[in-house]
CSV table of C-alpha atoms and ligand atoms in Angstrom, one decimal:
chain,number,residue,atom,x,y,z
A,1,MET,CA,-48.5,188.3,-21.1
A,2,GLU,CA,-46.8,190.2,-24.0
A,3,LYS,CA,-43.0,189.7,-24.1
A,4,HIS,CA,-42.0,193.2,-23.0
A,5,ALA,CA,-44.8,193.8,-20.6
A,6,PHE,CA,-44.4,194.0,-16.9
A,7,ASP,CA,-46.5,191.4,-15.2
A,8,PRO,CA,-46.9,191.9,-11.4
A,9,LYS,CA,-46.5,188.7,-9.2
A,10,SER,CA,-48.6,187.5,-6.4
A,11,CYS,CA,-46.9,186.6,-3.4
A,12,TRP,CA,-49.2,183.6,-3.0
A,13,ASP,CA,-48.1,182.3,-6.5
A,14,THR,CA,-44.4,183.1,-5.7
A,15,PHE,CA,-43.9,181.7,-2.1
A,16,THR,CA,-45.4,178.2,-2.8
A,17,ARG,CA,-42.8,176.1,-1.0
A,18,PRO,CA,-43.8,174.7,2.4
A,19,LYS,CA,-40.6,176.4,3.9
A,20,ASP,CA,-41.7,179.9,2.8
A,21,ARG,CA,-45.4,179.4,3.9
A,22,ASP,CA,-44.1,178.2,7.2
A,23,ALA,CA,-41.7,181.3,7.5
A,24,ALA,CA,-44.5,183.7,6.5
A,25,TYR,CA,-46.9,182.2,9.3
A,26,ALA,CA,-44.2,182.2,12.0
A,27,LEU,CA,-43.7,185.9,11.1
A,28,ALA,CA,-47.4,186.5,11.2
A,29,ASP,CA,-47.7,184.7,14.6
A,30,ARG,CA,-45.0,187.0,16.1
A,31,TYR,CA,-46.7,189.9,14.5
A,32,ILE,CA,-50.2,189.1,16.0
A,33,ALA,CA,-48.5,188.8,19.5
A,34,PHE,CA,-46.8,192.1,19.0
A,35,MET,CA,-49.9,194.0,17.6
A,36,SER,CA,-52.0,192.6,20.5
A,37,ARG,CA,-49.6,194.2,23.1
A,38,CYS,CA,-48.4,197.3,21.3
A,39,LYS,CA,-51.2,199.9,20.6
A,40,THR,CA,-49.4,203.1,21.2
A,41,GLU,CA,-46.0,204.7,20.1
A,42,ARG,CA,-44.7,204.1,23.7
A,43,GLU,CA,-45.7,200.6,23.7
A,44,THR,CA,-44.1,200.0,20.2
A,45,VAL,CA,-40.9,201.7,21.2
A,46,ALA,CA,-40.7,199.7,24.5
A,47,TYR,CA,-41.0,196.5,22.6
A,48,ALA,CA,-38.3,197.6,20.0
A,49,ARG,CA,-36.0,198.3,23.0
A,50,GLU,CA,-36.6,194.8,24.4
A,51,ARG,CA,-35.7,193.3,21.1
A,52,LEU,CA,-32.6,195.6,20.5
A,53,GLN,CA,-31.3,194.9,23.9
A,54,ALA,CA,-31.8,191.1,23.7
A,55,ALA,CA,-29.8,191.4,20.3
A,56,GLY,CA,-26.8,193.1,22.0
A,57,PHE,CA,-27.5,196.7,20.9
A,58,ALA,CA,-26.3,199.1,23.6
A,59,GLU,CA,-28.7,201.8,24.7
A,60,LYS,CA,-27.2,205.3,24.6
A,61,GLY,CA,-24.1,203.7,23.1
A,62,LYS,CA,-21.8,206.0,21.1
A,63,ALA,CA,-20.4,203.8,18.2
A,64,GLY,CA,-20.9,200.3,16.9
A,65,ASN,CA,-24.4,198.8,17.5
A,66,ILE,CA,-26.5,201.2,19.4
A,67,PHE,CA,-29.9,202.6,20.0
A,68,ARG,CA,-31.3,205.7,21.6
A,69,THR,CA,-34.9,206.8,22.3
A,70,LEU,CA,-36.7,210.2,23.0
A,71,GLN,CA,-39.4,210.5,25.4
A,72,GLY,CA,-40.0,206.6,25.0
A,73,LYS,CA,-41.8,207.7,21.8
A,74,THR,CA,-39.3,207.7,19.0
A,75,LEU,CA,-36.3,205.5,18.5
A,76,PHE,CA,-33.1,205.6,16.5
A,77,ALA,CA,-31.0,202.4,16.1
A,78,MET,CA,-27.8,201.9,14.2
A,79,SER,CA,-25.8,198.7,13.3
A,80,ARG,CA,-22.2,199.0,12.3
A,81,GLY,CA,-21.2,198.1,8.8
A,82,LYS,CA,-17.9,198.5,6.7
A,83,LYS,CA,-17.8,201.8,5.0
A,84,LEU,CA,-19.8,204.6,6.6
A,85,LYS,CA,-19.0,207.0,3.8
A,86,ALA,CA,-21.1,204.8,1.5
A,87,GLY,CA,-24.0,206.1,3.3
A,88,LEU,CA,-26.7,204.7,5.6
A,89,ARG,CA,-29.4,202.3,4.6
A,90,LEU,CA,-32.1,204.0,6.5
A,91,ILE,CA,-35.7,202.6,7.2
A,92,GLY,CA,-38.1,204.9,8.9
A,93,ALA,CA,-41.5,203.8,10.2
A,94,HIS,CA,-44.0,205.5,12.6
A,95,GLY,CA,-45.3,204.0,15.7
A,96,ASP,CA,-48.4,206.4,16.3
A,97,THR,CA,-51.9,205.5,15.3
A,98,PRO,CA,-55.1,207.3,15.0
A,99,ARG,CA,-57.1,207.1,18.4
A,100,LEU,CA,-59.0,209.0,20.9
A,101,ASP,CA,-56.9,210.9,23.5
A,102,PHE,CA,-58.4,211.8,26.8
A,103,LYS,CA,-58.9,215.6,27.3
A,104,GLN,CA,-56.8,217.1,30.2
A,105,HIS,CA,-60.2,217.7,32.1
A,106,PRO,CA,-61.7,214.3,31.3
A,107,LEU,CA,-64.0,213.3,33.9
A,108,GLN,CA,-67.8,214.2,33.8
A,109,GLU,CA,-71.1,212.7,34.7
A,110,GLN,CA,-74.2,213.3,32.8
A,111,ALA,CA,-77.6,211.4,32.9
A,112,CYS,CA,-76.3,208.9,35.4
A,113,ILE,CA,-73.3,207.8,33.2
A,114,GLY,CA,-69.6,208.6,34.1
A,115,GLN,CA,-67.6,209.6,31.0
A,116,ALA,CA,-64.1,210.6,29.8
A,117,LYS,CA,-64.1,213.4,27.3
A,118,THR,CA,-61.7,212.9,24.3
A,119,HIS,CA,-60.0,214.7,21.5
A,120,TYR,CA,-59.3,212.3,18.5
A,121,TYR,CA,-55.8,212.1,17.2
A,122,GLY,CA,-55.2,211.7,13.5
A,123,GLY,CA,-57.5,211.0,10.8
A,124,ILE,CA,-60.4,208.9,12.1
A,125,ARG,CA,-63.8,208.3,10.9
A,126,LYS,CA,-65.6,209.1,13.9
A,127,TYR,CA,-68.6,206.7,13.5
A,128,GLN,CA,-66.2,203.7,13.5
A,129,TRP,CA,-65.4,204.4,17.1
A,130,LEU,CA,-68.9,204.0,18.5
A,131,ALA,CA,-70.5,200.8,20.0
A,132,ARG,CA,-67.4,198.9,20.2
A,133,PRO,CA,-65.2,197.7,23.1
A,134,LEU,CA,-62.3,200.1,23.8
A,135,ALA,CA,-59.3,199.8,26.0
A,136,ILE,CA,-57.4,202.6,27.9
A,137,HIS,CA,-53.6,202.6,27.3
A,138,GLY,CA,-51.2,205.4,28.4
A,139,VAL,CA,-49.1,206.9,31.2
A,140,VAL,CA,-50.0,209.2,34.2
A,141,VAL,CA,-46.9,211.2,35.4
A,142,LEU,CA,-47.2,212.3,39.1
A,143,GLU,CA,-45.6,215.5,40.5
A,144,SER,CA,-42.8,213.2,42.0
A,145,GLY,CA,-41.8,212.4,38.5
A,146,LYS,CA,-43.0,208.8,38.8
A,147,THR,CA,-44.6,207.4,35.6
A,148,ILE,CA,-47.5,205.1,36.1
A,149,PRO,CA,-48.3,202.9,33.0
A,150,VAL,CA,-52.1,202.2,32.5
A,151,VAL,CA,-53.5,199.5,30.5
A,152,ILE,CA,-57.1,198.5,31.2
A,153,GLY,CA,-59.5,196.5,29.0
A,154,GLU,CA,-57.0,193.9,27.4
A,155,ASP,CA,-56.9,191.3,30.0
A,156,PRO,CA,-60.0,189.0,29.6
A,157,SER,CA,-60.8,189.7,33.3
A,158,ASP,CA,-60.8,193.7,32.7
A,159,PRO,CA,-63.7,195.6,32.1
A,160,VAL,CA,-63.8,197.4,28.8
A,161,PHE,CA,-65.1,201.0,27.7
A,162,THR,CA,-67.2,202.2,25.0
A,163,ILE,CA,-68.9,205.2,23.3
A,164,ALA,CA,-72.6,204.7,22.9
A,165,ASP,CA,-74.2,205.2,19.6
A,166,LEU,CA,-77.6,206.7,18.8
A,167,LEU,CA,-80.5,204.2,18.5
A,168,PRO,CA,-82.1,204.0,15.0
A,169,HIS,CA,-85.3,204.9,16.4
A,170,LEU,CA,-84.1,208.4,17.4
A,171,ALA,CA,-81.7,208.9,14.4
A,172,ALA,CA,-83.9,210.3,11.9
A,173,SER,CA,-82.6,213.7,11.8
A,174,GLN,CA,-79.2,212.4,12.0
A,175,ALA,CA,-79.7,210.1,8.9
A,176,ASP,CA,-80.4,213.2,6.9
A,177,THR,CA,-77.2,215.0,8.0
A,178,PRO,CA,-74.2,214.8,5.8
A,179,LEU,CA,-71.6,212.4,7.2
A,180,SER,CA,-69.1,215.0,7.8
A,181,LYS,CA,-71.7,216.8,10.3
A,182,ALA,CA,-73.4,213.6,11.6
A,183,PHE,CA,-71.0,212.6,14.1
A,184,GLU,CA,-69.5,215.3,16.3
A,185,GLY,CA,-66.1,215.3,18.1
A,186,GLU,CA,-67.7,216.5,21.4
A,187,LYS,CA,-69.9,213.5,21.5
A,188,LEU,CA,-67.0,211.1,21.4
A,189,ASN,CA,-67.3,210.5,25.3
A,190,LEU,CA,-65.9,207.2,26.7
A,191,ILE,CA,-68.2,205.5,29.2
A,192,LEU,CA,-66.1,204.9,32.2
A,193,GLY,CA,-68.8,204.3,35.0
A,194,HIS,CA,-72.2,204.3,36.3
A,195,ARG,CA,-72.1,203.4,40.0
A,196,PRO,CA,-72.4,206.4,42.5
A,197,LEU,CA,-70.0,206.6,45.5
A,198,GLU,CA,-71.8,205.5,48.7
A,199,ALA,CA,-72.1,208.2,51.2
A,200,SER,CA,-70.3,206.1,53.8
A,201,LYS,CA,-67.1,206.0,51.6
A,202,ALA,CA,-67.0,209.9,51.0
A,203,LYS,CA,-64.9,212.3,52.6
A,204,ASN,CA,-66.5,213.5,55.8
A,205,LYS,CA,-69.4,211.0,55.3
A,206,GLU,CA,-71.1,213.7,53.1
A,207,ALA,CA,-72.3,212.8,49.7
A,208,PRO,CA,-70.6,214.6,46.9
A,209,LYS,CA,-72.6,216.6,44.3
A,210,GLU,CA,-71.3,214.2,41.4
A,211,LYS,CA,-71.4,210.9,43.0
A,212,ILE,CA,-70.3,208.9,39.8
A,213,LYS,CA,-67.5,210.9,39.1
A,214,ALA,CA,-66.5,210.8,42.8
A,215,GLN,CA,-66.8,206.9,42.4
A,216,MET,CA,-64.5,207.0,39.3
A,217,LEU,CA,-61.9,209.1,41.2
A,218,GLU,CA,-62.0,206.8,44.0
A,219,LEU,CA,-61.4,203.6,41.9
A,220,LEU,CA,-58.5,205.3,39.9
A,221,HIS,CA,-57.1,206.2,43.4
A,222,ARG,CA,-57.3,202.8,44.6
A,223,LYS,CA,-55.8,201.2,41.5
A,224,TYR,CA,-53.2,203.6,40.6
A,225,GLY,CA,-52.8,206.0,43.5
A,226,ILE,CA,-53.8,208.9,41.3
A,227,CYS,CA,-55.9,212.0,41.9
A,228,GLU,CA,-57.8,214.2,39.4
A,229,GLU,CA,-54.9,216.7,39.0
A,230,ASP,CA,-52.6,213.9,38.0
A,231,LEU,CA,-54.6,213.6,34.8
A,232,TYR,CA,-53.2,216.9,33.7
A,233,SER,CA,-50.0,215.3,33.3
A,234,ALA,CA,-51.3,212.2,31.7
A,235,GLU,CA,-51.4,210.7,28.2
A,236,LEU,CA,-54.3,208.3,28.1
A,237,GLN,CA,-55.5,206.9,24.9
A,238,ALA,CA,-58.7,205.0,24.0
A,239,VAL,CA,-57.8,202.2,21.5
A,240,PRO,CA,-59.8,199.3,20.2
A,241,ALA,CA,-59.8,196.5,22.9
A,242,GLY,CA,-58.8,192.9,22.2
A,243,PRO,CA,-56.0,191.1,20.3
A,244,ALA,CA,-55.2,190.9,16.6
A,245,ARG,CA,-56.7,188.0,14.8
A,246,TYR,CA,-56.4,186.0,11.6
A,247,VAL,CA,-59.3,186.8,9.2
A,248,GLY,CA,-60.9,184.4,6.6
A,249,LEU,CA,-61.6,180.8,6.3
A,250,ASP,CA,-58.0,180.6,5.2
A,251,SER,CA,-56.5,182.7,7.7
A,252,ALA,CA,-54.7,184.6,5.0
A,253,ILE,CA,-55.3,187.9,6.3
A,254,ILE,CA,-54.4,189.6,9.7
A,255,GLY,CA,-56.9,191.9,11.3
A,256,ALA,CA,-55.7,194.4,13.9
A,257,TYR,CA,-55.9,198.0,15.2
A,258,GLY,CA,-52.8,200.0,13.8
A,259,HIS,CA,-51.2,198.2,10.8
A,260,ASP,CA,-50.6,201.7,9.8
A,261,ASP,CA,-47.8,201.8,10.6
A,262,ARG,CA,-46.8,199.1,13.0
A,263,ALA,CA,-46.9,196.5,10.0
A,264,CYS,CA,-43.8,198.5,8.8
A,265,ALA,CA,-42.4,199.3,12.3
A,266,PHE,CA,-42.5,195.5,13.0
A,267,SER,CA,-41.1,194.3,9.6
A,268,ALA,CA,-38.4,197.0,9.7
A,269,LEU,CA,-37.3,195.9,13.1
A,270,GLU,CA,-37.2,192.3,12.2
A,271,ALA,CA,-35.2,193.1,9.0
A,272,PHE,CA,-32.8,195.4,11.0
A,273,LEU,CA,-32.1,192.5,13.5
A,274,GLU,CA,-31.6,190.0,10.9
A,275,ALA,CA,-29.2,192.4,8.9
A,276,LYS,CA,-27.1,193.0,12.1
A,277,SER,CA,-24.1,191.7,10.2
A,278,SER,CA,-24.7,193.5,6.9
A,279,ASP,CA,-21.8,195.2,5.3
A,280,GLN,CA,-23.9,198.4,5.3
A,281,TYR,CA,-24.3,200.7,8.1
A,282,CYS,CA,-28.2,200.0,8.9
A,283,CYS,CA,-30.4,202.6,10.6
A,284,LEU,CA,-33.8,202.2,11.9
A,285,MET,CA,-36.1,205.0,13.0
A,286,LEU,CA,-39.5,204.7,14.7
A,287,TRP,CA,-41.1,208.0,14.6
A,288,ASP,CA,-44.0,209.5,16.5
A,289,LYS,CA,-46.6,212.2,15.3
A,290,GLU,CA,-46.7,211.0,11.7
A,291,GLU,CA,-50.6,210.9,11.8
A,292,ILE,CA,-50.6,214.6,12.7
A,293,GLY,CA,-48.1,215.9,10.3
A,294,SER,CA,-44.8,214.7,11.9
A,295,GLU,CA,-44.8,217.7,14.2
A,296,GLY,CA,-43.4,217.9,17.9
A,297,SER,CA,-40.0,216.9,19.3
A,298,THR,CA,-40.7,213.3,18.6
A,299,GLY,CA,-42.0,213.7,15.1
A,300,ALA,CA,-40.0,213.3,11.7
A,301,LYS,CA,-39.7,217.2,11.3
A,302,SER,CA,-37.7,217.2,14.7
A,303,ARG,CA,-33.8,217.3,14.8
A,304,PHE,CA,-33.7,214.0,16.7
A,305,PHE,CA,-32.4,212.0,13.9
A,306,GLU,CA,-29.9,214.6,13.1
A,307,TYR,CA,-28.7,214.8,16.7
A,308,CYS,CA,-28.1,211.1,16.8
A,309,VAL,CA,-26.3,210.7,13.5
A,310,LEU,CA,-24.0,213.7,14.4
A,311,ASP,CA,-23.2,212.0,17.8
A,312,TYR,CA,-22.6,208.7,16.0
A,313,LEU,CA,-20.4,210.2,13.4
A,314,LYS,CA,-18.2,212.0,16.2
A,315,ALA,CA,-17.6,208.7,17.9
A,316,GLN,CA,-17.5,206.4,14.9
A,317,GLU,CA,-15.8,208.5,12.1
A,318,PRO,CA,-15.3,212.2,13.1
A,319,SER,CA,-13.6,213.0,9.8
A,320,LEU,CA,-16.6,212.2,7.7
A,321,ALA,CA,-18.8,215.3,7.1
A,322,PHE,CA,-22.5,214.9,8.2
A,323,SER,CA,-23.6,216.4,4.8
A,324,ASP,CA,-21.6,213.7,2.8
A,325,LEU,CA,-23.2,211.0,4.8
A,326,MET,CA,-26.7,212.1,4.2
A,327,LEU,CA,-26.1,212.7,0.5
A,328,ALA,CA,-24.8,209.2,0.2
A,329,THR,CA,-27.7,207.7,2.1
A,330,ARG,CA,-30.4,205.5,0.7
A,331,ALA,CA,-33.6,205.5,2.6
A,332,ILE,CA,-37.1,203.9,2.8
A,333,SER,CA,-40.0,205.8,4.2
A,334,ALA,CA,-41.8,202.5,5.4
A,335,ASP,CA,-45.4,203.2,5.4
A,336,VAL,CA,-48.5,201.2,4.3
A,337,HIS,CA,-50.5,201.8,1.1
A,338,ALA,CA,-54.2,201.6,0.2
A,339,PRO,CA,-54.8,198.7,-2.1
A,340,VAL,CA,-57.9,198.4,-4.3
A,341,ASP,CA,-60.9,198.0,-2.0
A,342,PRO,CA,-63.2,195.4,-3.6
A,343,ASP,CA,-66.4,197.5,-2.8
A,344,TRP,CA,-64.9,200.8,-3.7
A,345,GLN,CA,-63.0,200.1,-6.9
A,346,GLU,CA,-64.4,203.1,-8.6
A,347,LEU,CA,-62.1,205.3,-6.4
A,348,HIS,CA,-59.0,203.7,-7.7
A,349,GLU,CA,-57.3,204.1,-11.0
A,350,LYS,CA,-56.7,200.5,-11.5
A,351,LEU,CA,-53.7,200.7,-13.7
A,352,ASN,CA,-51.8,202.5,-11.0
A,353,ALA,CA,-53.4,200.8,-7.9
A,354,ALA,CA,-52.0,198.3,-5.6
A,355,LEU,CA,-53.5,194.9,-4.9
A,356,MET,CA,-53.7,192.9,-1.7
A,357,GLY,CA,-51.2,190.0,-1.9
A,358,TYR,CA,-48.8,191.6,-4.5
A,359,GLY,CA,-46.2,192.5,-2.1
A,360,PRO,CA,-44.8,195.6,-0.8
A,361,CYS,CA,-45.8,198.8,-2.6
A,362,PHE,CA,-43.5,201.5,-3.9
A,363,CYS,CA,-45.1,204.9,-3.9
A,364,LYS,CA,-43.0,207.2,-6.1
A,365,PHE,CA,-44.6,210.2,-4.7
A,366,THR,CA,-47.2,211.0,-2.2
A,367,GLY,CA,-48.9,214.5,-1.6
A,368,HIS,CA,-52.1,215.6,-3.4
A,369,ARG,CA,-53.3,217.6,-6.4
A,370,GLY,CA,-50.6,218.2,-8.7
A,371,LYS,CA,-48.0,216.4,-6.4
A,372,TYR,CA,-48.1,219.2,-3.8
A,373,GLU,CA,-46.2,218.3,-0.6
A,374,ALA,CA,-44.7,215.3,-2.1
A,375,ASN,CA,-41.3,213.6,-2.0
A,376,ASP,CA,-40.9,212.5,-5.6
A,377,ALA,CA,-38.3,209.6,-5.6
A,378,HIS,CA,-35.6,209.7,-8.4
A,379,PRO,CA,-35.7,207.3,-11.2
A,380,GLU,CA,-32.1,206.3,-10.8
A,381,TYR,CA,-33.0,205.2,-7.1
A,382,VAL,CA,-36.1,203.4,-8.2
A,383,ALA,CA,-34.2,201.4,-10.8
A,384,TRP,CA,-31.7,200.3,-8.0
A,385,LEU,CA,-34.5,199.2,-5.7
A,386,ARG,CA,-36.3,197.2,-8.4
A,387,SER,CA,-33.0,195.7,-9.4
A,388,ILE,CA,-32.2,194.3,-5.8
A,389,LEU,CA,-35.7,193.0,-5.2
A,390,ASN,CA,-36.0,191.3,-8.6
A,391,LYS,CA,-32.4,189.6,-8.0
A,392,ALA,CA,-33.9,188.2,-4.8
A,393,GLY,CA,-37.1,187.1,-6.3
A,394,ILE,CA,-39.3,189.3,-3.9
A,395,PRO,CA,-42.7,190.4,-5.4
A,396,TRP,CA,-43.2,194.2,-5.3
A,397,GLN,CA,-45.7,196.7,-6.9
A,398,MET,CA,-45.7,200.3,-7.9
A,399,ALA,CA,-48.7,202.3,-7.0
A,400,GLU,CA,-50.3,205.6,-6.6
A,401,LEU,CA,-52.9,206.4,-3.8
A,402,GLY,CA,-56.4,206.8,-5.5
A,403,LYS,CA,-57.2,208.9,-8.6
A,404,VAL,CA,-55.8,212.1,-9.6
A,405,ASP,CA,-57.4,214.8,-7.5
A,406,GLY,CA,-59.2,212.1,-5.6
A,407,GLY,CA,-57.4,212.7,-2.2
A,408,GLY,CA,-54.0,211.9,-1.1
A,409,GLY,CA,-51.7,211.9,2.0
A,410,GLY,CA,-48.3,212.5,3.3
A,411,THR,CA,-45.6,210.5,5.0
A,412,VAL,CA,-42.2,211.2,6.6
A,413,ALA,CA,-40.4,210.9,3.3
A,414,MET,CA,-40.4,214.6,2.4
A,415,HIS,CA,-38.9,215.6,5.7
A,416,LEU,CA,-36.0,213.1,5.3
A,417,ALA,CA,-35.6,214.1,1.7
A,418,ALA,CA,-34.6,217.6,2.8
A,419,TYR,CA,-31.2,216.1,4.0
A,420,GLY,CA,-30.5,215.2,0.4
A,421,MET,CA,-30.9,211.4,0.7
A,422,ASN,CA,-32.6,209.3,-1.8
A,423,ILE,CA,-35.9,208.2,-0.4
A,424,ILE,CA,-39.0,206.5,-1.4
A,425,ASP,CA,-42.2,205.2,0.3
A,426,CYS,CA,-42.6,201.4,0.5
A,427,GLY,CA,-44.8,199.2,2.6
A,428,PRO,CA,-47.5,196.7,2.4
A,429,PRO,CA,-51.0,197.3,1.2
A,430,VAL,CA,-53.7,197.8,4.1
A,431,LEU,CA,-57.3,197.5,3.6
A,432,SER,CA,-59.8,199.5,5.7
A,433,MET,CA,-56.8,201.8,6.6
A,434,HIS,CA,-57.3,204.1,9.8
A,435,SER,CA,-60.1,202.0,10.9
A,436,PRO,CA,-60.1,200.2,14.3
A,437,PHE,CA,-59.8,196.9,12.5
A,438,GLU,CA,-57.3,197.2,9.6
A,439,LEU,CA,-56.5,194.3,7.3
A,440,VAL,CA,-53.0,193.2,6.0
A,441,SER,CA,-52.3,190.1,4.0
A,442,VAL,CA,-50.0,187.6,5.7
A,443,MET,CA,-47.9,187.3,2.5
A,444,ASP,CA,-47.7,191.0,2.0
A,445,LEU,CA,-46.2,191.3,5.5
A,446,TYR,CA,-43.7,188.4,4.8
A,447,ALA,CA,-42.6,190.0,1.4
A,448,THR,CA,-42.3,193.4,3.0
A,449,LYS,CA,-39.9,192.0,5.7
A,450,LEU,CA,-37.9,190.2,3.1
A,451,ALA,CA,-37.8,193.3,1.0
A,452,TYR,CA,-36.6,195.4,4.0
A,453,THR,CA,-34.0,192.8,4.9
A,454,GLU,CA,-32.7,192.9,1.1
A,455,PHE,CA,-32.6,196.8,1.2
A,456,TYR,CA,-30.5,196.6,4.3
A,457,THR,CA,-28.1,193.9,3.0
A,458,ALA,CA,-27.8,194.5,-0.8
A,459,LYS,CA,-24.5,195.7,-2.1
B,501,MN,MN1,-48.7,205.7,8.0
B,502,MN,MN1,-51.9,206.9,8.6
C-alpha cells in the first residue's frame, strides 16, 4: 500500500492472538444465547434490566448508577462519571425488529385451516416469511390489568406456526407478476390450527359454526386463560422460530433473526457494563419503533430521553443547564450497516462500501437522494472518533449505504442530533439485513463491542 494511503484492516488479521479469539467467541456464545431468547423489544429490555440489576444499577433511581424503562419497550441507563458538564457519552440502539404483528381481530378459519391475520411491521420482503417455522412472542393484557407473557414455538416440545406458500404448479400467473405485487400483505396469514372443536366440548353441546376457530379459542383459554376479546389488548408477534446459530465450516459468522439492531443493543449493553467505572458519564438508550420511523411514545422521536436526563440532572447536578449538557454530549447511533453482498456487488459503490470482517462501520450520513433526512456527522467529531479507535488498535471502516440514488435508510441519529449533540452512526456490517436469518461476523461483533467500550471510556 502506498505510504499515505489508508489501508482498512481485517479484524481476522488484527485479532490473531488466542486471547483475542477466545474473548471474541466467548462474546459470540453469550450473544447467541441472548439472540435465541430475545426476539422482541420487550424481551430485549427485560434482558437488559436483568443485567443492569445484577450489576447494581438502581431501577427508577434518581442519581448515580440508574436505569429506567417505559412500557417495558424502551430503556434509559446512566452510569456516574466525574464531570457531568463534560457531556454524556451516549450510545443509542434499537430493540425492535421487522416482524408480523397479529391484527386485533386475528382469528379466522377458511378451507379447514385456522389462521391468525397479521399486519407486517417494518421493512420486510414478504416472500421471506413463507414456508418457514415461526414462533409467537408477545403479551396479552387482561381487563384486570394483568399481563400474560406469551412465547410459543421456541421450546423443542412446542408446536410452531407457519404461512403456507403457493405450490409452483399453480404459481404460473404469480411468476409473471412483478415482485412488489406478487406477495400480498393480506395473504400473510399464520396457520394456527386445523382440528375442529368436538360437539361434546362446546357450550350447550351445540357445535359452533366455526369449529376450528372455536377449538383455537378453547386451547388459548386452557393455556393462558384468555378469551377472544382479550386479543384486542394484546401485542402478539410472529417471529422466526428457533435459536441463533453459527454459520459456516469455520463458525465465523452468526446467523440469527434480528441482528438489526440487537447486535448493537447487545454490544452497547456489554460495553456499558464494562465501562461502569469510566471517568465519563455513560448513557445507554434502547429504543423501540426505529423500524417504523422512531414514532410513538417509546420511539426516539418521543420525549422519554429528555425527561430522563432532566430528572437525572435535577438529582445529580441541578446547577447544570440541560442545553449545556446536550451541546457537550458525544453520541453514537448504534445501528447496523449493509456490507457488500457477494452476490449483489453491482448494487454497491465499492470504494465507499463496508466489508464483512472489517470492523464496526461509521456512516457519516444516512438518508437518501442528496442526503435528504440525514444526520451528517461533523468532521471534527469523526476525527476524534478515529483517533480513539486507532490509538486502541480497533479496526473500523467508513462507508455509505449503496450507490448514490440507489436507496437509503434512516436511523435514530437525526432525532438526537436535534439536541445539538455530536452524533454518528456506527455498528457492525450485517448481511441479509431485515431477513428472518441475518448474518454478522463473529469478529465484527467483537470489534464493535471493543469500539463502544473505547468510546465510553476514552478521555
Ligand atoms: Mn437498525
Ligand atoms: Mn432496520
